[in-house]
Structure formats: structure tokens, C-alpha cells
PDB file of C-alpha atoms in Angstrom:
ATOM      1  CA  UNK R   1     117.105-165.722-164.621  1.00 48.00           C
ATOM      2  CA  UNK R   2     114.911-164.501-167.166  1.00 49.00           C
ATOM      3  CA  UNK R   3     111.771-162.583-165.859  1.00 49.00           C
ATOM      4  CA  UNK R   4     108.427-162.437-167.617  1.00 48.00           C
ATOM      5  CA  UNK R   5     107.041-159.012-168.004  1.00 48.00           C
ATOM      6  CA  UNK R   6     103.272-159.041-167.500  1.00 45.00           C
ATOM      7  CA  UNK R   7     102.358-157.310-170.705  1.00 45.00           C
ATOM      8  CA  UNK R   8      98.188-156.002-172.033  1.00 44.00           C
ATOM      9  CA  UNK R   9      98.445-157.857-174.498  1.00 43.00           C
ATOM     10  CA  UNK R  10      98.296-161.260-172.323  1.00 43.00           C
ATOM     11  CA  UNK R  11      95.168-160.183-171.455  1.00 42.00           C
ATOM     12  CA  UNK R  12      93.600-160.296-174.442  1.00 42.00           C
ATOM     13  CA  UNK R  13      94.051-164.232-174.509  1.00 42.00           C
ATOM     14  CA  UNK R  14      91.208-165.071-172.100  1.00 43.00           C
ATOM     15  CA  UNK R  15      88.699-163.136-174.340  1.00 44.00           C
ATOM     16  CA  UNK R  16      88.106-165.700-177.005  1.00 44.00           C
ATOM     17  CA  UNK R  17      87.361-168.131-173.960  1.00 45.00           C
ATOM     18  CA  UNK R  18      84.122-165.850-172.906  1.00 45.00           C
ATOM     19  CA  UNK R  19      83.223-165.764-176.405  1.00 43.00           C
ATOM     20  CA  UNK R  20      83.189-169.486-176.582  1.00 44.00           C
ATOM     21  CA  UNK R  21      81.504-170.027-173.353  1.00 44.00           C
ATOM     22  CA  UNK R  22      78.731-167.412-174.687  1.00 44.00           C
ATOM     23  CA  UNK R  23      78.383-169.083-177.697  1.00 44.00           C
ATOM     24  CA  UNK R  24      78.034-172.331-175.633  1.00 45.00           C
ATOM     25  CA  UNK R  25      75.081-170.907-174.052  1.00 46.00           C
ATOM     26  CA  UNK R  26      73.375-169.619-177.127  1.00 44.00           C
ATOM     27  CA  UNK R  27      73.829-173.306-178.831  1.00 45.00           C
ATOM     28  CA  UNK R  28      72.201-174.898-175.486  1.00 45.00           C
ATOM     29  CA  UNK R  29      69.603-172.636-175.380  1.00 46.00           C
ATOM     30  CA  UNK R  30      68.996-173.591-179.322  1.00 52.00           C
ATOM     31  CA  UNK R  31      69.618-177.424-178.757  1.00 55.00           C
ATOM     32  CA  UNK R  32      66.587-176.863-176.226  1.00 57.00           C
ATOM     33  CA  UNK R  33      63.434-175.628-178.083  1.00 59.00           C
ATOM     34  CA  UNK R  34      61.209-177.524-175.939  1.00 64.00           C
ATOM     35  CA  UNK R  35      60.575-174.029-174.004  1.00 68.00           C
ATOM     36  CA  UNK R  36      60.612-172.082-176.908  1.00 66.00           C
ATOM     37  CA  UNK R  37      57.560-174.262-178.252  1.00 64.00           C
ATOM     38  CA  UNK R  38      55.276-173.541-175.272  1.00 68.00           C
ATOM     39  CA  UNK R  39      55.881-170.745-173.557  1.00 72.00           C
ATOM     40  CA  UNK R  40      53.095-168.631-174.610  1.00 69.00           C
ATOM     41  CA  UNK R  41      50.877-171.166-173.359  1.00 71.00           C
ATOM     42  CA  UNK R  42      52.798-171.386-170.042  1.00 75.00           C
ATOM     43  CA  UNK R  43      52.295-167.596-169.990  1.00 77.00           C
ATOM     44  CA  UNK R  44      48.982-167.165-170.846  1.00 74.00           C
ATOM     45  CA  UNK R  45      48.385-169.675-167.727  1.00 76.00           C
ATOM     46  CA  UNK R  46      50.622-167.373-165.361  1.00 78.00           C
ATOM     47  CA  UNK R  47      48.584-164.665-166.317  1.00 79.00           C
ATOM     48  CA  UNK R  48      45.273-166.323-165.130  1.00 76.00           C
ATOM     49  CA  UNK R  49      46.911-167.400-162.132  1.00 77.00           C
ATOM     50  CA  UNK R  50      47.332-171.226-163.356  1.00 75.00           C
ATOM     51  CA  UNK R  51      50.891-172.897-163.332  1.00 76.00           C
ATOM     52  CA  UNK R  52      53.170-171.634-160.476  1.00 80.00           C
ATOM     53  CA  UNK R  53      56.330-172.883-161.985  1.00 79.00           C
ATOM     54  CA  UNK R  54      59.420-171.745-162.393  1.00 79.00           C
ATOM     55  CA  UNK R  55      62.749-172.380-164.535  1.00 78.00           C
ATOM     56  CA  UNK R  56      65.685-173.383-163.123  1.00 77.00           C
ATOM     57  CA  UNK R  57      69.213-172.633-164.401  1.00 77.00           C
ATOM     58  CA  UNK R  58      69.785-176.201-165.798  1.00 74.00           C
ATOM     59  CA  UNK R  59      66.544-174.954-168.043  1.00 72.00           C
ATOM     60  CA  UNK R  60      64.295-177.565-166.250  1.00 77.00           C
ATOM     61  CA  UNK R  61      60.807-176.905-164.505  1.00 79.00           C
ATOM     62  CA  UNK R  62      60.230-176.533-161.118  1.00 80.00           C
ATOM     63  CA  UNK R  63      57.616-175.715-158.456  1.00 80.00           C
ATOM     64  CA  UNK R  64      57.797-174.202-155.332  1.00 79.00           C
ATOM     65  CA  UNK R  65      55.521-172.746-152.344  1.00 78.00           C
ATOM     66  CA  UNK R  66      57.843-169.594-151.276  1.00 81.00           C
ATOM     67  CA  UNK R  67      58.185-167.737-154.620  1.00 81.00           C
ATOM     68  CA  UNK R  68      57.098-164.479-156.263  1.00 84.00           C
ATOM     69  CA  UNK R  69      55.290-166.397-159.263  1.00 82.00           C
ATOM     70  CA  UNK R  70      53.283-167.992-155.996  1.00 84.00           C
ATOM     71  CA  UNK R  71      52.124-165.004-154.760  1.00 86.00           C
ATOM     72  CA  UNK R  72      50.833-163.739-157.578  1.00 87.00           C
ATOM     73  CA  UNK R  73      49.192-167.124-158.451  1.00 83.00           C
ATOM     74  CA  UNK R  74      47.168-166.074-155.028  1.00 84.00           C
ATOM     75  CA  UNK R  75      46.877-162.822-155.851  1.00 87.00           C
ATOM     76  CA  UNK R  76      45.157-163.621-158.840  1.00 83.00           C
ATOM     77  CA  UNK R  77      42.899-166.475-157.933  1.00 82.00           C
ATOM     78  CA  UNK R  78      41.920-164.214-154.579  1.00 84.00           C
ATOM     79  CA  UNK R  79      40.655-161.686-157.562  1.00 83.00           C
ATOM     80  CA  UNK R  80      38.615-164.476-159.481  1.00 80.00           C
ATOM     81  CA  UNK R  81      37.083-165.906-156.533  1.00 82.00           C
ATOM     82  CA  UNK R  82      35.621-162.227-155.379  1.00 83.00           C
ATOM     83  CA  UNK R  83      34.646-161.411-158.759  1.00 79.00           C
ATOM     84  CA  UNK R  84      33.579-165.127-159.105  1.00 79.00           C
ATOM     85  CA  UNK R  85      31.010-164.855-155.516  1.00 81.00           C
ATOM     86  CA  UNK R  86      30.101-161.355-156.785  1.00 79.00           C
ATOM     87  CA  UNK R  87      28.148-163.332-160.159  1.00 78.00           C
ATOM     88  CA  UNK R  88      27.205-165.831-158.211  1.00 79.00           C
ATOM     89  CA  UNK R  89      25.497-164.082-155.668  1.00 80.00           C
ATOM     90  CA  UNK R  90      23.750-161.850-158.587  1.00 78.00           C
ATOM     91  CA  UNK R  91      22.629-165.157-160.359  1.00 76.00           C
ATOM     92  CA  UNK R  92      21.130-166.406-156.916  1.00 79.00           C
ATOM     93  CA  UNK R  93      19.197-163.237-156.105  1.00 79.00           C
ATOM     94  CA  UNK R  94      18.021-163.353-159.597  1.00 76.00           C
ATOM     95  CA  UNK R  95      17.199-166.930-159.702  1.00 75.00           C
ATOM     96  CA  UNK R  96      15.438-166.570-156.836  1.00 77.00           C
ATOM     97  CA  UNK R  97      13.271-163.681-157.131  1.00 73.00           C
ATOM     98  CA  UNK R  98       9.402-164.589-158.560  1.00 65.00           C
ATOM     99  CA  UNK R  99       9.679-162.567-161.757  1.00 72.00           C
ATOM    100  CA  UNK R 100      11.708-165.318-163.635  1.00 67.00           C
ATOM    101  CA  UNK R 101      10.498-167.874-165.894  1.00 72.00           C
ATOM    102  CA  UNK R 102      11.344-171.402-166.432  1.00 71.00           C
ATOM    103  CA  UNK R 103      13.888-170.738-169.361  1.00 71.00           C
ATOM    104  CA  UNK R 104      15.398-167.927-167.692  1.00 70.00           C
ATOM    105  CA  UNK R 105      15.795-170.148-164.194  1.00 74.00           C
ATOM    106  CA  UNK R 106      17.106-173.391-165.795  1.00 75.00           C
ATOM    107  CA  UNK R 107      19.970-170.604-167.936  1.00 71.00           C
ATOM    108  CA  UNK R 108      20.671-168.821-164.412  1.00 74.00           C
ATOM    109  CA  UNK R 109      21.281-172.696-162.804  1.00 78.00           C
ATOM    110  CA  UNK R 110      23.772-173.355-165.784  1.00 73.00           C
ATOM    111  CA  UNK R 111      25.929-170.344-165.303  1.00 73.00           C
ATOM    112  CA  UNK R 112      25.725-171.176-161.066  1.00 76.00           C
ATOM    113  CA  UNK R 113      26.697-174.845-161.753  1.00 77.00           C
ATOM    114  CA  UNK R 114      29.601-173.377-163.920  1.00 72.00           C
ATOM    115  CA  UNK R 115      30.748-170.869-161.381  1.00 75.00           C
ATOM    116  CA  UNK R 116      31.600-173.578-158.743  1.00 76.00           C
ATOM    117  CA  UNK R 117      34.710-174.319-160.459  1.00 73.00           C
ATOM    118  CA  UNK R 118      36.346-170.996-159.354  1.00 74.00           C
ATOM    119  CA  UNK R 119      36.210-172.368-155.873  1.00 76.00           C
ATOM    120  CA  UNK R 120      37.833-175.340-155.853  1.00 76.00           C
ATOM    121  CA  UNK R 121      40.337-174.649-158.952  1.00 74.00           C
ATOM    122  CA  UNK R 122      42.899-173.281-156.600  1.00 76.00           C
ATOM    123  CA  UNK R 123      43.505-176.234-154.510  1.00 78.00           C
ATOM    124  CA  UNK R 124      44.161-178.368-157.951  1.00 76.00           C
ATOM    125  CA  UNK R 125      47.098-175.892-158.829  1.00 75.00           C
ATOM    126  CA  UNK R 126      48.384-176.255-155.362  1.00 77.00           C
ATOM    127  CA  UNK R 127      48.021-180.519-156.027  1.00 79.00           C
ATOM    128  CA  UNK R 128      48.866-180.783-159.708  1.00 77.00           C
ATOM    129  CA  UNK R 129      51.677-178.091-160.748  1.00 79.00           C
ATOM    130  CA  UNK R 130      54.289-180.599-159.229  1.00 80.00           C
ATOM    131  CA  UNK R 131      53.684-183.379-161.352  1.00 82.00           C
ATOM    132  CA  UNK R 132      52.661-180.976-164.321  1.00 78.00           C
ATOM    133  CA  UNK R 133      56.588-179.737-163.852  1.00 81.00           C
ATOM    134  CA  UNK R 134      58.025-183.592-163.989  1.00 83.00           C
ATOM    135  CA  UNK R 135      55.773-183.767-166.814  1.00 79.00           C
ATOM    136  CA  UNK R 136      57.080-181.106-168.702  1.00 78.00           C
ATOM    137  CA  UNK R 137      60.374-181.982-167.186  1.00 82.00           C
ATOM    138  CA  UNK R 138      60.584-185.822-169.011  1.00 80.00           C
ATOM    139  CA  UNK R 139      59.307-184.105-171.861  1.00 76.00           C
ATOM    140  CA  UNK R 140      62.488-182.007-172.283  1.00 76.00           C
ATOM    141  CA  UNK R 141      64.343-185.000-171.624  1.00 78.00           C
ATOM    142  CA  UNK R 142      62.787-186.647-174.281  1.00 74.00           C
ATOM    143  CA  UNK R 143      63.424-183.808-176.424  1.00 71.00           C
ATOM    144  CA  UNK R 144      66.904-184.296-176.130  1.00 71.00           C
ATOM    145  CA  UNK R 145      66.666-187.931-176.806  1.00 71.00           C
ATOM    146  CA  UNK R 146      65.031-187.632-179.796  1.00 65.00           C
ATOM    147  CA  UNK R 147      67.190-184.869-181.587  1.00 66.00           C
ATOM    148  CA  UNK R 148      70.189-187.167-180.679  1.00 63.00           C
ATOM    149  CA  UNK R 149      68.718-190.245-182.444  1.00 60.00           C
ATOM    150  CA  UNK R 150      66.707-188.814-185.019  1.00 56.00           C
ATOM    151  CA  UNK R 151      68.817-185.231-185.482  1.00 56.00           C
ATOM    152  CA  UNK R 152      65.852-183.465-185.492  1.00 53.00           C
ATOM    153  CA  UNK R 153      63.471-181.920-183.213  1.00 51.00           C
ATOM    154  CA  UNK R 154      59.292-181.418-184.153  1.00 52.00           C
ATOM    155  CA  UNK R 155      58.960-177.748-184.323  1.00 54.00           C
ATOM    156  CA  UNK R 156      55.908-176.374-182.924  1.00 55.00           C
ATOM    157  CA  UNK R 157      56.399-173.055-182.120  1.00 54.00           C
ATOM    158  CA  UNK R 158      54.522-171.313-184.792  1.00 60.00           C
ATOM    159  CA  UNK R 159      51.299-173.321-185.038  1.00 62.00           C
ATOM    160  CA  UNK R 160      51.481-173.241-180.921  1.00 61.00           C
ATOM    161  CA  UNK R 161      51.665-169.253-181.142  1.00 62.00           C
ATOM    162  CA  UNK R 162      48.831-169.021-183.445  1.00 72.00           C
ATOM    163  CA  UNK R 163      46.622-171.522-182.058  1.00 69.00           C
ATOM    164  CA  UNK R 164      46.986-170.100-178.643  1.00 65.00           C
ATOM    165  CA  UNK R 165      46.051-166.687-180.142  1.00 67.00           C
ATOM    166  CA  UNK R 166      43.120-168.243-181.796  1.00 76.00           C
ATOM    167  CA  UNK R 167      41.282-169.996-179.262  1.00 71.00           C
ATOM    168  CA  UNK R 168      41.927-166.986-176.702  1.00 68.00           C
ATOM    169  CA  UNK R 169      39.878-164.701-179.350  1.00 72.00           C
ATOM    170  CA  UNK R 170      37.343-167.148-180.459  1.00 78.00           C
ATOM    171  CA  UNK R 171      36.924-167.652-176.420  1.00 71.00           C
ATOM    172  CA  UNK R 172      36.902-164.305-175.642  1.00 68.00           C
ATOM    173  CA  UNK R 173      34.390-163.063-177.509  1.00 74.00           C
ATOM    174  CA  UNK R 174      32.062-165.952-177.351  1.00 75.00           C
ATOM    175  CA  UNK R 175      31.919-165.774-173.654  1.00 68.00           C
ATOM    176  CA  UNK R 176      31.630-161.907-173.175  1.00 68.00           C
ATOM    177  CA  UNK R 177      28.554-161.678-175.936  1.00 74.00           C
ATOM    178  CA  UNK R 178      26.851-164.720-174.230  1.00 71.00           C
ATOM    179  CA  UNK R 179      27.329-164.000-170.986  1.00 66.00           C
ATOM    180  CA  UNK R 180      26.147-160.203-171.866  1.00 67.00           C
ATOM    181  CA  UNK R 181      23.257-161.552-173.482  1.00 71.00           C
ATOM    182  CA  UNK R 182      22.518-164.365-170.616  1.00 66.00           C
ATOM    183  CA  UNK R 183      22.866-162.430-167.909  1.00 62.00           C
ATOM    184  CA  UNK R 184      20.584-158.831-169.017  1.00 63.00           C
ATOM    185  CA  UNK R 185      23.034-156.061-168.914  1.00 56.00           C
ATOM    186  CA  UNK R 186      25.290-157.001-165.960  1.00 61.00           C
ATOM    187  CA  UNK R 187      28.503-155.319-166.258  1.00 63.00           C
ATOM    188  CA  UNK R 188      31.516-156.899-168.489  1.00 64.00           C
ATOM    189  CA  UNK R 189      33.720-157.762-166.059  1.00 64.00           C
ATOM    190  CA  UNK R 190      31.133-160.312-165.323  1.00 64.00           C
ATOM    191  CA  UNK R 191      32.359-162.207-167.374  1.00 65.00           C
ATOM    192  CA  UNK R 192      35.876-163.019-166.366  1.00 66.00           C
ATOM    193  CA  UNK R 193      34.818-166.235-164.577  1.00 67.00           C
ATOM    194  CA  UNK R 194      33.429-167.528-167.407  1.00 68.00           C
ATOM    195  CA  UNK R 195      36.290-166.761-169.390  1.00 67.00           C
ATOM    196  CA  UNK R 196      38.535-168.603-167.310  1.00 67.00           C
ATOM    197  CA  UNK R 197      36.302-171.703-166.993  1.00 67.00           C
ATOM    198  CA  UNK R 198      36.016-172.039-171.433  1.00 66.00           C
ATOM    199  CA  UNK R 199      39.790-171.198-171.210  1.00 66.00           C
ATOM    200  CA  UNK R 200      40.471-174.521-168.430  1.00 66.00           C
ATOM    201  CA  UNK R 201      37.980-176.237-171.258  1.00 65.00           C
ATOM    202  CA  UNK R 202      40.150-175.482-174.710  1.00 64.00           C
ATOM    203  CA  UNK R 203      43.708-175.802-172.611  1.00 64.00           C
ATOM    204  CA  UNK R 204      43.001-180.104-172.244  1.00 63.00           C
ATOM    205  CA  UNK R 205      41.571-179.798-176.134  1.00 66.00           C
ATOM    206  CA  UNK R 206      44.769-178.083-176.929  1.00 65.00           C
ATOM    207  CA  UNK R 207      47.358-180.299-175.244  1.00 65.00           C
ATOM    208  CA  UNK R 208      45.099-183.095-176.967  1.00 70.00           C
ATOM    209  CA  UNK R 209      46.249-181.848-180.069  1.00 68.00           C
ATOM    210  CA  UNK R 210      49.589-180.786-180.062  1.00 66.00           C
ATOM    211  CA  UNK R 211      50.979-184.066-178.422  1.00 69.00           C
ATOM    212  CA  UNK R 212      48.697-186.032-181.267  1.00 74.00           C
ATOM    213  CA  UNK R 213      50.903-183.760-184.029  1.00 69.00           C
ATOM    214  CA  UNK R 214      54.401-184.258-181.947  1.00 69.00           C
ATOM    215  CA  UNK R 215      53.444-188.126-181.899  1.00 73.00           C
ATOM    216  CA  UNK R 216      52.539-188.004-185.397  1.00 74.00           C
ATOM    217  CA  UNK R 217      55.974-186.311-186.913  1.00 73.00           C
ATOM    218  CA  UNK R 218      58.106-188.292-184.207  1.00 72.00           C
ATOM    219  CA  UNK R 219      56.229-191.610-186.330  1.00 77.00           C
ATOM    220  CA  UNK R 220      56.863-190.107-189.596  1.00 77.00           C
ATOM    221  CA  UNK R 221      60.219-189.064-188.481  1.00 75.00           C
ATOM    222  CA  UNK R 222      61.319-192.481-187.478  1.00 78.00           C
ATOM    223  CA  UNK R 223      59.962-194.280-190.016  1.00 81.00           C
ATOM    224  CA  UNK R 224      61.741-191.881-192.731  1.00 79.00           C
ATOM    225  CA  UNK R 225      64.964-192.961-190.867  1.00 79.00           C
ATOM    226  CA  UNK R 226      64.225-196.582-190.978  1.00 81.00           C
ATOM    227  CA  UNK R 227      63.370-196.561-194.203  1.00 78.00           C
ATOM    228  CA  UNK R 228      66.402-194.709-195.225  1.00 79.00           C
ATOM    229  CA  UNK R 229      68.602-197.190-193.061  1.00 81.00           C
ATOM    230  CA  UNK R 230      66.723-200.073-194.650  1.00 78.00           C
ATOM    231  CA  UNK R 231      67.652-199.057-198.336  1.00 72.00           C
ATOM    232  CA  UNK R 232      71.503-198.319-197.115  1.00 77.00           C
ATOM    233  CA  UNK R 233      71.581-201.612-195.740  1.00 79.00           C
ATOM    234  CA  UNK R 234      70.063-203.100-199.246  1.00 72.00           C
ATOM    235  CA  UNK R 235      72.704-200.873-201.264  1.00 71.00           C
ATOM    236  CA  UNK R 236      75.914-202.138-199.253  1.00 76.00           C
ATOM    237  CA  UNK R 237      74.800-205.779-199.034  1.00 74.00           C
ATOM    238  CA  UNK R 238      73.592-205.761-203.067  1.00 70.00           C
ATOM    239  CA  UNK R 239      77.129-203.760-203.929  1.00 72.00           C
ATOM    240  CA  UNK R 240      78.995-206.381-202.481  1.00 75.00           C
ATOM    241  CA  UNK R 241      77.117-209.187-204.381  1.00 71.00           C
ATOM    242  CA  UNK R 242      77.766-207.093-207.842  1.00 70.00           C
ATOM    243  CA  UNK R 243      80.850-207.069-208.015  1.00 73.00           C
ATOM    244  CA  UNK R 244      80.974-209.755-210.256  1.00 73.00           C
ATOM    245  CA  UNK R 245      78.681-207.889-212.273  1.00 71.00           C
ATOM    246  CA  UNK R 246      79.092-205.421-215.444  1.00 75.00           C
ATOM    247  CA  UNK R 247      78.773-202.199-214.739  1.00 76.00           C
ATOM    248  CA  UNK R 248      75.768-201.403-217.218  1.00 76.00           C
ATOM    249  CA  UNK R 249      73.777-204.000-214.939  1.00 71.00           C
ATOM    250  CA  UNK R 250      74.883-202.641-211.162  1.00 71.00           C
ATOM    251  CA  UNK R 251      73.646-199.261-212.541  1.00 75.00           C
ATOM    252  CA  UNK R 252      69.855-200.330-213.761  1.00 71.00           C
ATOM    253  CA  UNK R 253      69.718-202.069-210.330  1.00 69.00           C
ATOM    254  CA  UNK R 254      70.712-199.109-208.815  1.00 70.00           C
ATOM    255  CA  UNK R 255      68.210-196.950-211.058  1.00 72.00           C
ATOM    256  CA  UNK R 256      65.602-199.480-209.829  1.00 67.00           C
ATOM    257  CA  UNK R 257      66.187-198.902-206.139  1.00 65.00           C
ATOM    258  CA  UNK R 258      66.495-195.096-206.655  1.00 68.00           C
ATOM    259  CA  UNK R 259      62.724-195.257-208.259  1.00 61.00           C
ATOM    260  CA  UNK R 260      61.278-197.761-205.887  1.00 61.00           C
ATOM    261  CA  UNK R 261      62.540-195.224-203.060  1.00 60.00           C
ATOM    262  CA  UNK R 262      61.418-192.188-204.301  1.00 63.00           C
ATOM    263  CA  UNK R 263      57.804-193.377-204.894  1.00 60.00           C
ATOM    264  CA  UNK R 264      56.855-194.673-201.309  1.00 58.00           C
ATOM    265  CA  UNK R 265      53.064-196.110-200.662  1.00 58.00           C
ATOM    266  CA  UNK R 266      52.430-193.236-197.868  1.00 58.00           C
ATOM    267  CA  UNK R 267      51.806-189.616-197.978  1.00 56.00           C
ATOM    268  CA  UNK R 268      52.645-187.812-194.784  1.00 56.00           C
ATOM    269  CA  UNK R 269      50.886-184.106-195.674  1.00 54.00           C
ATOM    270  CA  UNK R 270      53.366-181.562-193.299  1.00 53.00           C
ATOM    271  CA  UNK R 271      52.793-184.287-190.112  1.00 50.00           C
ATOM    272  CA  UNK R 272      49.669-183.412-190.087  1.00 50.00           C
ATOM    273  CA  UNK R 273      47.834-186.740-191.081  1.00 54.00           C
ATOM    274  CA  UNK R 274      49.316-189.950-192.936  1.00 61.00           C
ATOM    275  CA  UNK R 275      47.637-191.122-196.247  1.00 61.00           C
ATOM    276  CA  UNK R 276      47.755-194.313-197.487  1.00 65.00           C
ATOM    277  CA  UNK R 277      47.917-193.449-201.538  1.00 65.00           C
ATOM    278  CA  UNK R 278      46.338-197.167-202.312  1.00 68.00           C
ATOM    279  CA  UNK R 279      43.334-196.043-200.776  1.00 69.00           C
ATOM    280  CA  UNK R 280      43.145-192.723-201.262  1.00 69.00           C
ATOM    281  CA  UNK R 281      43.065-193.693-204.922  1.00 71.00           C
ATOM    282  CA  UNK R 282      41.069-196.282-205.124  1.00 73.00           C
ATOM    283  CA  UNK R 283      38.487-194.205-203.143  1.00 75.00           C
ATOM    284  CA  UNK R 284      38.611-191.872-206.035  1.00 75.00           C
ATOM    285  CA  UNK R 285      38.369-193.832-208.882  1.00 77.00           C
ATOM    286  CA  UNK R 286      35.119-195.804-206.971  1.00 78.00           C
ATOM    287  CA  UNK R 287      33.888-192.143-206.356  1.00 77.00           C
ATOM    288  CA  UNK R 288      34.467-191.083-209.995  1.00 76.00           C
ATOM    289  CA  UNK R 289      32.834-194.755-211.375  1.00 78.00           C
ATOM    290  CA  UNK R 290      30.075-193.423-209.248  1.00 74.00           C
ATOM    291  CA  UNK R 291      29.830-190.046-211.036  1.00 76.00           C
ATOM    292  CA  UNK R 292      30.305-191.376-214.285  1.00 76.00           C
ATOM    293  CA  UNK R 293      27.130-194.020-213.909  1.00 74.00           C
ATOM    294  CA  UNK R 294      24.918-191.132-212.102  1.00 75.00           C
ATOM    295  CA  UNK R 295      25.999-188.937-215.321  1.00 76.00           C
ATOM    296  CA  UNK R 296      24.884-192.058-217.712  1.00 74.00           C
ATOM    297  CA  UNK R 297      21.273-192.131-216.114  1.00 72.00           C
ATOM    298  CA  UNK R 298      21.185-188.365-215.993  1.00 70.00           C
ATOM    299  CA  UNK R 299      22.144-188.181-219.951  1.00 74.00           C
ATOM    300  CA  UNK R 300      19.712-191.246-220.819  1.00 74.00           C
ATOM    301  CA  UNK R 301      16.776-189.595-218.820  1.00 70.00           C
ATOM    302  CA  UNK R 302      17.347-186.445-220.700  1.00 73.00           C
ATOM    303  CA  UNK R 303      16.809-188.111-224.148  1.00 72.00           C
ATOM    304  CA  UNK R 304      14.036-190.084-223.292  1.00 65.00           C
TER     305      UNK R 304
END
């Protein structure tokens, strides 16, 4: 009977397994981007106390009552609701008293009609952060989808950083120097509320935008892979009619097709927009006929 003797060195087998399984986890974490993309907006709307949602090990989205990012979501809209009744009763006293004017009372019933949506906002996170999650949720699904069929994913990460950045300064300093200057010297954290409501304002204008972009480059994206397809299809069913050909002519037709796909009728400018080059030219040229006829009448005025 020969006996096995349980060496150290058979231990070292099993540690290429945890450094596959590791790497496993970094490539699914890189096959996923989707979270990558937005999470500075989903944590600039934890901050504020918008968005209750947590991740769950698969990498999904989920939403739940009993949880520590819910009681700071309560937590946080308790503190904007006092600080939010605290202006409001300070507008109210002041609209009320018989030394304002007409201007001043219609700016002061503004910034109280604006104030009401701190106390009602709560009971929409409670209602909508559900189906916001199986929003987001399909949308990483769909993520998936798309890098499998198109092997490619829209990145958004850097515009998303710097437009989120942008719109909170723009925001924040448009509401604290108006609401200092509305409101006659009334301390700054006055205006927090305010904040919060331009914030719930540029948030739908922002979403606007970046799914217009994603559906723009997913268009261009597809239609780049059609078109590639398309001109495959033409090359294998064209090389199997030349055959019969000389070689001199299968290689101008293949010249041909090179130059007819290399000089497409569309201009896609970085996803952004798509630009039909027809009309973008002939735009010019009737803009420059223009100019050239206003020059004509300038230069004959002159002389005569």
C-alpha cells in the first residue's frame, strides 16, 4: 500500500483558484459599468435624503423600509422640514405684517408656494423609490444586453461626474445669493429648502439628458454595426460572383466599396447629435450665395 504524505507544497495548488475567482469579480464588476456611470448622482440624492436604495450582492437595486440608508433618509428630511417651517413661518409673519409692499408680498407668496414641496416630498420617496429601483434595475439588464450584441457599452461616467458637479454649483450659488437678496438678511441656512427644491428641478432636466445621449450612441452604435454587417454581406456575396473575374477587376470593385464605405452621408459628432452632411452643406453654400450677393450690393453701393 502506498501512502500519500500530505506535503506544503499541496497547498499551494488551491491559490491560483482564489486568484481566479478574484479576478472573476473584478471582470464582473467591469462588465457592469451601469453603477459606475451614476453613482455620484445616486449619492448626491442620499445625501439630501432622496433615494433610499440599496445594492444587493448580485449588484442590482433594491429598496427596503428597515435599513440604515432609511433612517437616515428620515433623519434628513425631519431636518429639512424644521428648517423648511422655520422659513416659512418667517415669510408668513413677514408677509403679513403692514410694512410690505405689493412687490415685496407677491416675492414673499412665491418663495411660500415653493416651500410646500418640503412637506409632501417625503411621502413620494416612500411611493416612488420602489419602482425607481426596477427602473434602474431593467436598465442594468439592458446594459448587459446591449454590450453582448453590440460589444460595447455607452460610457457616461465622465460627462455624468462633471455635469453633476456643474449644476450643483451653478444651483448653489444661484439660490443662496437670491434667496439672500429676496429674503433681507435672513440667515444662510435659509436657504437649504430652496436648494433642495432647484436641485428636485435640474435632477428630471438631467435624467432628460443623459438617457437622450445613451439613446443617441445606442442609435449610432447599431447602425455602425448594421452598416458594417451590410457591407460584409455585399463583400462575401460579390466575392463569390468574381470568381470568374480577373483579378485587376475584383480589386477596383473592392477599391470602390472600400471608398463608398469610408465616406458615409452622416456625421455622428462624439454621440452627441447626428448631421446629415447633404444638408449641412447645402445650408452652407445657400448661406455663403447669400453673403456673396449682400457683398455685391455692398461693393456696388460703395462705387456709386
Amino acid at each position: 500500500m502506498n501512502k500519500t504524505k500530505v506535503t506544503p507544497e499541496s497547498w499551494v495548488v488551491r491559490q491560483p483558484q482564489k486568484l481566479q475567482t478574484e479576478k472573476k469579480k473584478i471582470s464582473v464588476e467591469e462588465e457592469d459599468p451601469f453603477f459606475d456611470q451614476i453613482k455620484y448622482f445616486l449619492y448626491v440624492c442620499r445625501l439630501l435624503g432622496r433615494l433610499p436604495f440599496e445594492r444587493t450582492k448580485s449588484g442590482g437595486f433594491m429598496f427596503q423600509l428597515c435599513s440604515p440608508v432609511m433612517v437616515f433618509t428620515i433623519l434628513m428630511n425631519a431636518v429639512q422640514i424644521y428648517l423648511t417651517y422655520q422659513v416659512y413661518f418667517i415669510n408668513l409673519t413677514t408677509l403679513f405684517s403692514k410694512n410690505e409692499s405689493y412687490d415685496d408680498g407677491v416675492k414673499l407668496v412665491l418663495m411660500v408656494v415653493i416651500l410646500n414641496v418640503h412637506f409632501y416630498a417625503w411621502v413620494f420617496v416612500l411611493i416612488e423609490t420602489g419602482n425607481i429601483s426596477e427602473y434602474l434595475n431593467h436598465w442594468q439588464q439592458f446594459n448587459k444586453k446591449h454590450k453582448y450584441l453590440l460589444k460595447g457599452l455607452p460610457s457616461m461616467k465622465r460627462q455624468m461626474l462633471w455635469l453633476v458637479l456643474f449644476l450643483f454649483i451653478v444651483i448653489a450659488v444661484l439660490t443662496v445669493t437670491e434667496t439672500q437678496y429676496l429674503l433681507k438678511g435672513l440667515p444662510w441656512y435659509c436657504s437649504i429648502p430652496y436648494f433642495t427644491v432647484a436641485y428636485h428641478i435640474s435632477v428630471g432636466n438631467l435624467h432628460w439628458y443623459i438617457n437622450c445621449i445613451i439613446f443617441a450612441r445606442m442609435g449610432t452604435e447599431l447602425i455602425e454595426q448594421l452598416v458594417k454587417l451590410g457591407f460584409e454581406m455585399i463583400n462575401t456575396l460579390l466575392a463569390c460572383k468574381m470568381r470568374h473575374l480577373k483579378k485587376e477587376t475584383q480589386q477596383e470593385i473592392e477599391m470602390f466599396l472600400d471608398i463608398i464605405e469610408a465616406d458615409p452621408p452622416v456625421i455622428s459628432i462624439k454621440g452627441y447629435f447626428i448631421l446629415n452632411r447633404q444638408i449641412f452643406t447645402a445650408a452652407v453654400s445657400t448661406a455663403v450665395t447669400y453673403l456673396v450677393v449682400l457683398v455685391q450690393f455692398k461693393i456696388s453701393s460703395i462705387t456709386t
